[in-house]
Short mmCIF file of C-alpha atoms in Angstrom, two decimals:
data_model
loop_
_atom_site.label_atom_id
_atom_site.label_comp_id
_atom_site.label_asym_id
_atom_site.label_seq_id
_atom_site.Cartn_x
_atom_site.Cartn_y
_atom_site.Cartn_z
CA UNK Y 1 171.78 182.94 31.35
CA UNK Y 2 174.05 180.66 33.41
CA UNK Y 3 177.01 181.89 34.73
CA UNK Y 4 180.25 182.00 32.99
CA UNK Y 5 182.92 180.03 33.28
CA UNK Y 6 187.03 180.67 32.77
CA UNK Y 7 189.10 177.94 31.22
CA UNK Y 8 188.64 173.99 31.18
CA UNK Y 9 190.23 172.93 34.14
CA UNK Y 10 187.84 170.83 36.54
CA UNK Y 11 186.58 172.11 39.91
CA UNK Y 12 186.41 176.17 38.85
CA UNK Y 13 185.70 178.53 41.67
CA UNK Y 14 182.87 180.73 41.79
CA UNK Y 15 183.93 183.89 41.95
CA UNK Y 16 180.62 185.26 42.84
CA UNK Y 17 180.26 183.13 46.00
CA UNK Y 18 181.92 183.49 49.46
CA UNK Y 19 185.13 181.92 49.69
CA UNK Y 20 188.46 182.77 51.72
CA UNK Y 21 190.48 183.06 49.00
CA UNK Y 22 188.77 186.18 47.79
CA UNK Y 23 188.43 187.66 51.34
CA UNK Y 24 191.66 189.84 50.65
CA UNK Y 25 189.43 191.60 47.48
CA UNK Y 26 186.70 192.43 49.58
CA UNK Y 27 189.13 194.02 51.98
CA UNK Y 28 190.18 196.55 49.32
CA UNK Y 29 188.61 199.73 48.24
CA UNK Y 30 187.33 198.89 44.70
CA UNK Y 31 188.33 202.57 43.55
CA UNK Y 32 191.76 201.83 44.89
CA UNK Y 33 191.91 198.51 42.87
CA UNK Y 34 190.43 200.28 39.95
CA UNK Y 35 193.54 202.40 39.71
CA UNK Y 36 196.31 200.45 40.49
CA UNK Y 37 198.74 198.07 38.13
CA UNK Y 38 197.02 195.21 36.87
CA UNK Y 39 197.90 192.07 39.47
CA UNK Y 40 196.29 188.72 40.51
CA UNK Y 41 194.09 190.65 42.97
CA UNK Y 42 192.76 193.20 40.25
CA UNK Y 43 191.92 190.51 37.80
CA UNK Y 44 189.91 188.49 40.59
CA UNK Y 45 188.15 191.92 41.44
CA UNK Y 46 187.18 192.14 38.04
CA UNK Y 47 185.96 188.65 37.58
CA UNK Y 48 184.17 188.60 40.80
CA UNK Y 49 182.14 191.75 39.83
CA UNK Y 50 181.04 190.10 36.88
CA UNK Y 51 180.28 186.60 38.38
CA UNK Y 52 182.77 184.90 36.38
CA UNK Y 53 184.40 181.30 37.25
CA UNK Y 54 188.24 180.55 37.45
CA UNK Y 55 190.03 177.42 38.15
CA UNK Y 56 191.94 177.14 41.38
CA UNK Y 57 194.89 176.22 39.39
CA UNK Y 58 194.61 179.18 37.46
CA UNK Y 59 194.31 181.14 40.53
CA UNK Y 60 197.55 180.06 41.64
CA UNK Y 61 199.21 180.80 38.59
CA UNK Y 62 197.82 184.33 38.54
CA UNK Y 63 199.40 184.80 42.43
CA UNK Y 64 202.97 183.33 40.83
CA UNK Y 65 202.97 185.45 37.68
CA UNK Y 66 201.08 188.94 38.70
CA UNK Y 67 202.04 189.63 42.18
CA UNK Y 68 200.15 192.46 44.03
CA UNK Y 69 202.05 195.64 43.99
CA UNK Y 70 199.45 197.48 46.28
CA UNK Y 71 201.13 199.58 48.86
CA UNK Y 72 204.78 199.34 46.97
CA UNK Y 73 206.44 201.88 44.91
CA UNK Y 74 208.28 199.45 43.04
CA UNK Y 75 206.71 198.62 39.62
CA UNK Y 76 209.39 195.74 38.01
CA UNK Y 77 208.86 194.58 34.76
CA UNK Y 78 208.15 190.95 34.42
CA UNK Y 79 209.80 189.09 31.54
CA UNK Y 80 207.62 186.81 29.23
CA UNK Y 81 209.07 183.89 27.86
CA UNK Y 82 207.44 182.12 24.96
CA UNK Y 83 205.44 179.67 27.14
CA UNK Y 84 204.85 182.31 29.97
CA UNK Y 85 206.77 182.60 33.16
CA UNK Y 86 208.88 179.71 34.09
CA UNK Y 87 208.24 177.96 37.02
CA UNK Y 88 211.42 175.39 37.15
CA UNK Y 89 213.90 177.51 38.86
CA UNK Y 90 216.83 176.41 40.80
CA UNK Y 91 215.03 175.67 44.18
CA UNK Y 92 218.32 176.16 45.65
CA UNK Y 93 217.82 179.85 45.34
CA UNK Y 94 214.29 179.89 46.77
CA UNK Y 95 215.19 180.66 50.53
CA UNK Y 96 211.52 181.23 51.75
CA UNK Y 97 209.01 178.28 52.81
CA UNK Y 98 207.05 177.33 49.40
CA UNK Y 99 203.23 178.62 49.56
CA UNK Y 100 200.62 176.11 47.69
CA UNK Y 101 200.58 178.17 44.63
CA UNK Y 102 204.16 177.69 44.21
CA UNK Y 103 204.39 174.50 45.52
CA UNK Y 104 201.62 173.23 42.81
CA UNK Y 105 203.65 174.97 39.84
CA UNK Y 106 206.70 173.31 40.62
CA UNK Y 107 205.05 169.85 40.76
CA UNK Y 108 203.25 170.26 37.59
CA UNK Y 109 206.50 170.92 36.13
CA UNK Y 110 208.06 167.76 37.93
CA UNK Y 111 205.15 165.70 36.77
CA UNK Y 112 205.93 166.65 33.07
CA UNK Y 113 209.22 165.66 33.73
CA UNK Y 114 208.21 162.13 34.30
CA UNK Y 115 208.02 159.16 31.52
CA UNK Y 116 204.29 158.49 30.18
CA UNK Y 117 205.13 154.89 31.45
CA UNK Y 118 206.12 155.81 35.23
CA UNK Y 119 202.96 158.04 35.26
CA UNK Y 120 200.49 155.40 34.50
CA UNK Y 121 200.76 153.93 37.65
CA UNK Y 122 200.71 157.25 39.90
CA UNK Y 123 198.12 160.05 40.46
CA UNK Y 124 198.37 162.86 42.91
CA UNK Y 125 195.94 164.90 44.73
CA UNK Y 126 196.13 168.83 44.91
CA UNK Y 127 198.00 169.75 48.12
CA UNK Y 128 195.38 171.76 49.52
CA UNK Y 129 192.62 168.93 49.72
CA UNK Y 130 193.41 167.41 53.01
CA UNK Y 131 193.57 170.76 55.03
CA UNK Y 132 190.31 171.27 53.34
CA UNK Y 133 188.76 167.99 54.36
CA UNK Y 134 189.56 168.91 57.52
CA UNK Y 135 186.87 171.50 57.49
CA UNK Y 136 183.54 169.88 57.83
CA UNK Y 137 181.81 172.33 55.04
CA UNK Y 138 184.33 171.41 52.51
CA UNK Y 139 184.40 167.88 53.08
CA UNK Y 140 181.99 166.58 50.86
CA UNK Y 141 183.39 168.65 47.74
CA UNK Y 142 186.50 167.47 48.50
CA UNK Y 143 185.52 163.57 48.39
CA UNK Y 144 183.82 164.40 45.13
CA UNK Y 145 187.01 165.77 43.67
CA UNK Y 146 189.03 162.55 44.92
CA UNK Y 147 186.30 160.28 43.15
CA UNK Y 148 187.15 161.96 39.89
CA UNK Y 149 191.12 160.83 40.32
CA UNK Y 150 190.10 157.49 40.09
CA UNK Y 151 192.79 156.58 42.62
CA UNK Y 152 191.68 152.81 43.01
CA UNK Y 153 192.92 152.30 39.65
CA UNK Y 154 196.35 153.55 40.32
CA UNK Y 155 199.13 151.58 42.19
CA UNK Y 156 200.38 154.77 44.06
CA UNK Y 157 198.62 157.96 45.05
CA UNK Y 158 200.62 160.81 46.01
CA UNK Y 159 198.90 163.13 48.52
CA UNK Y 160 201.16 166.59 49.75
CA UNK Y 161 199.82 167.61 52.81
CA UNK Y 162 200.25 171.27 54.49
CA UNK Y 163 199.08 171.59 57.78
CA UNK Y 164 199.63 174.30 60.49
CA UNK Y 165 202.20 175.64 57.94
CA UNK Y 166 204.14 172.53 57.37
CA UNK Y 167 204.42 170.05 54.41
CA UNK Y 168 204.47 166.44 54.46
CA UNK Y 169 204.09 163.52 52.00
CA UNK Y 170 201.24 160.95 52.36
CA UNK Y 171 201.50 158.16 49.96
CA UNK Y 172 198.74 155.51 49.29
CA UNK Y 173 200.61 152.25 47.81
CA UNK Y 174 198.31 149.30 46.24
CA UNK Y 175 194.98 150.64 47.30
CA UNK Y 176 194.20 149.02 44.12
CA UNK Y 177 194.30 145.70 45.68
CA UNK Y 178 192.48 143.76 47.97
CA UNK Y 179 193.25 144.59 51.50
CA UNK Y 180 193.40 141.10 52.38
CA UNK Y 181 196.18 140.46 49.49
CA UNK Y 182 199.10 138.71 50.87
CA UNK Y 183 201.21 139.71 47.82
CA UNK Y 184 200.87 143.45 47.52
CA UNK Y 185 199.79 144.78 50.83
CA UNK Y 186 198.00 147.76 50.67
CA UNK Y 187 199.63 150.67 53.01
CA UNK Y 188 200.32 154.24 53.61
CA UNK Y 189 203.51 155.99 53.70
CA UNK Y 190 203.97 159.33 55.70
CA UNK Y 191 207.19 160.94 54.96
CA UNK Y 192 208.32 163.84 57.21
CA UNK Y 193 211.31 165.95 56.83
CA UNK Y 194 210.77 167.51 60.28
CA UNK Y 195 210.69 164.39 62.57
CA UNK Y 196 210.39 166.64 65.84
CA UNK Y 197 207.33 167.72 64.62
CA UNK Y 198 205.70 164.19 65.23
CA UNK Y 199 204.55 163.09 61.90
CA UNK Y 200 201.68 160.64 63.80
CA UNK Y 201 199.75 163.52 65.18
CA UNK Y 202 197.89 163.28 61.85
CA UNK Y 203 197.51 159.69 62.03
CA UNK Y 204 193.87 160.00 63.33
CA UNK Y 205 192.91 162.61 60.39
CA UNK Y 206 194.34 160.45 57.89
CA UNK Y 207 192.86 157.51 58.93
CA UNK Y 208 189.15 159.25 58.81
CA UNK Y 209 189.97 160.94 55.31
CA UNK Y 210 191.01 157.28 54.10
CA UNK Y 211 187.58 155.77 55.39
CA UNK Y 212 185.72 158.56 53.99
CA UNK Y 213 187.34 158.04 50.37
CA UNK Y 214 186.60 154.37 50.50
CA UNK Y 215 183.05 155.25 51.71
CA UNK Y 216 182.41 158.01 48.70
CA UNK Y 217 183.62 155.30 46.39
CA UNK Y 218 180.99 152.92 47.70
CA UNK Y 219 183.90 150.15 48.01
CA UNK Y 220 182.91 146.83 49.67
CA UNK Y 221 185.78 147.16 52.34
CA UNK Y 222 184.71 147.29 55.99
CA UNK Y 223 185.46 149.66 58.24
CA UNK Y 224 187.68 147.09 60.61
CA UNK Y 225 189.68 146.26 57.26
CA UNK Y 226 190.41 149.71 56.43
CA UNK Y 227 191.54 150.61 59.94
CA UNK Y 228 194.09 147.83 59.48
CA UNK Y 229 195.93 149.52 56.45
CA UNK Y 230 199.49 150.02 57.85
CA UNK Y 231 200.41 153.47 58.34
CA UNK Y 232 204.61 153.63 58.10
CA UNK Y 233 206.54 156.60 59.22
CA UNK Y 234 209.87 156.02 57.80
CA UNK Y 235 213.18 157.64 58.59
CA UNK Y 236 213.93 160.34 55.75
CA UNK Y 237 216.52 162.96 55.10
CA UNK Y 238 215.49 165.77 57.80
CA UNK Y 239 215.51 169.48 56.71
CA UNK Y 240 218.07 171.95 58.56
CA UNK Y 241 215.92 175.06 58.82
CA UNK Y 242 212.08 175.83 59.12
CA UNK Y 243 211.76 176.94 55.65
CA UNK Y 244 212.62 173.70 53.51
CA UNK Y 245 209.71 171.10 54.26
CA UNK Y 246 208.01 172.03 50.95
CA UNK Y 247 211.03 171.33 48.77
CA UNK Y 248 211.99 168.07 50.77
CA UNK Y 249 208.29 167.09 49.77
CA UNK Y 250 208.93 167.44 46.20
CA UNK Y 251 212.23 165.81 46.38
CA UNK Y 252 210.77 162.76 48.16
CA UNK Y 253 207.99 162.67 45.13
CA UNK Y 254 210.86 162.63 42.52
CA UNK Y 255 212.32 159.77 44.26
CA UNK Y 256 209.51 157.83 44.75
CA UNK Y 257 208.14 158.28 41.34
CA UNK Y 258 211.67 157.40 39.42
CA UNK Y 259 212.34 154.51 42.16
CA UNK Y 260 208.85 152.78 42.51
CA UNK Y 261 208.98 149.40 41.95
CA UNK Y 262 206.35 146.82 40.31
CA UNK Y 263 204.99 145.87 43.98
CA UNK Y 264 205.93 147.92 46.85
CA UNK Y 265 206.99 145.59 49.71
CA UNK Y 266 206.99 146.85 53.35
CA UNK Y 267 209.69 144.60 54.35
CA UNK Y 268 212.43 146.41 52.28
CA UNK Y 269 210.90 150.27 52.77
CA UNK Y 270 212.14 152.92 52.16
CA UNK Y 271 213.74 151.53 49.16
CA UNK Y 272 213.38 154.99 47.34
CA UNK Y 273 215.57 157.00 50.28
CA UNK Y 274 218.42 156.98 52.25
CA UNK Y 275 218.75 158.81 55.62
CA UNK Y 276 222.51 159.17 54.57
CA UNK Y 277 221.79 161.30 51.46
CA UNK Y 278 222.94 164.89 52.19
CA UNK Y 279 220.02 167.58 52.22
CA UNK Y 280 222.12 169.54 49.53
CA UNK Y 281 221.09 166.69 46.88
CA UNK Y 282 217.78 168.05 46.94
CA UNK Y 283 218.62 170.94 45.07
CA UNK Y 284 220.14 168.96 42.34
CA UNK Y 285 216.82 167.24 41.59
CA UNK Y 286 215.67 170.90 40.35
#
């Protein structure tokens, strides 16, 4: 009998196989887990023991909605709404840096707020995929997952990036067009709310990432053509402290999707954001 799978999301995680996300489970004695209040750690330990699978999306939701209380004396009651925990809270109250689970939760809610007409031109990648791609052992898996997103049928592809604890946003524009097109020029935008961190440091990895995506899709474009896709780093509003980068990426996504033109023009970028905007406007989006 094959291993059971939880949920219907794509890319389920095999809870019986080695994976960094489950190291914390292995480090806690099972008798301790067995007797403490139910949390995401407890649930994953149970599923791991029963050789079950769960999607990464559901794991993140567990981490958000069922925090681990090991080692604490407080056992607060969690209020449940009719539709579960509300992720779309005011980001102005969010003082700490967003982790990947929180970011994905906010992004899912933001995505649902866009009209269907807007979303037909867009797709977005999981915020952990770029970071996973940088690990050779995970690269083939990431390229397979991206292939299922059909990015070459979309005008715009949003690629949230989190590297070295910092968030930025990569956007593929007009990858559905011929690389030699004169009217709809394929290009990439890299939006970073911390310019002093030198966004260009990611360029080599981004270009290898893009080339491997084209190669995995068996596209006819040559390496030379792919290497000439412009990578633009526009000036955008900057964060005021080290904890806001994830919030700014959500802000940029909202502005870009709401204002995306039929044809993106290199000559007029960044049409979607003004550096004169007050960072406080970030919080009004949510």
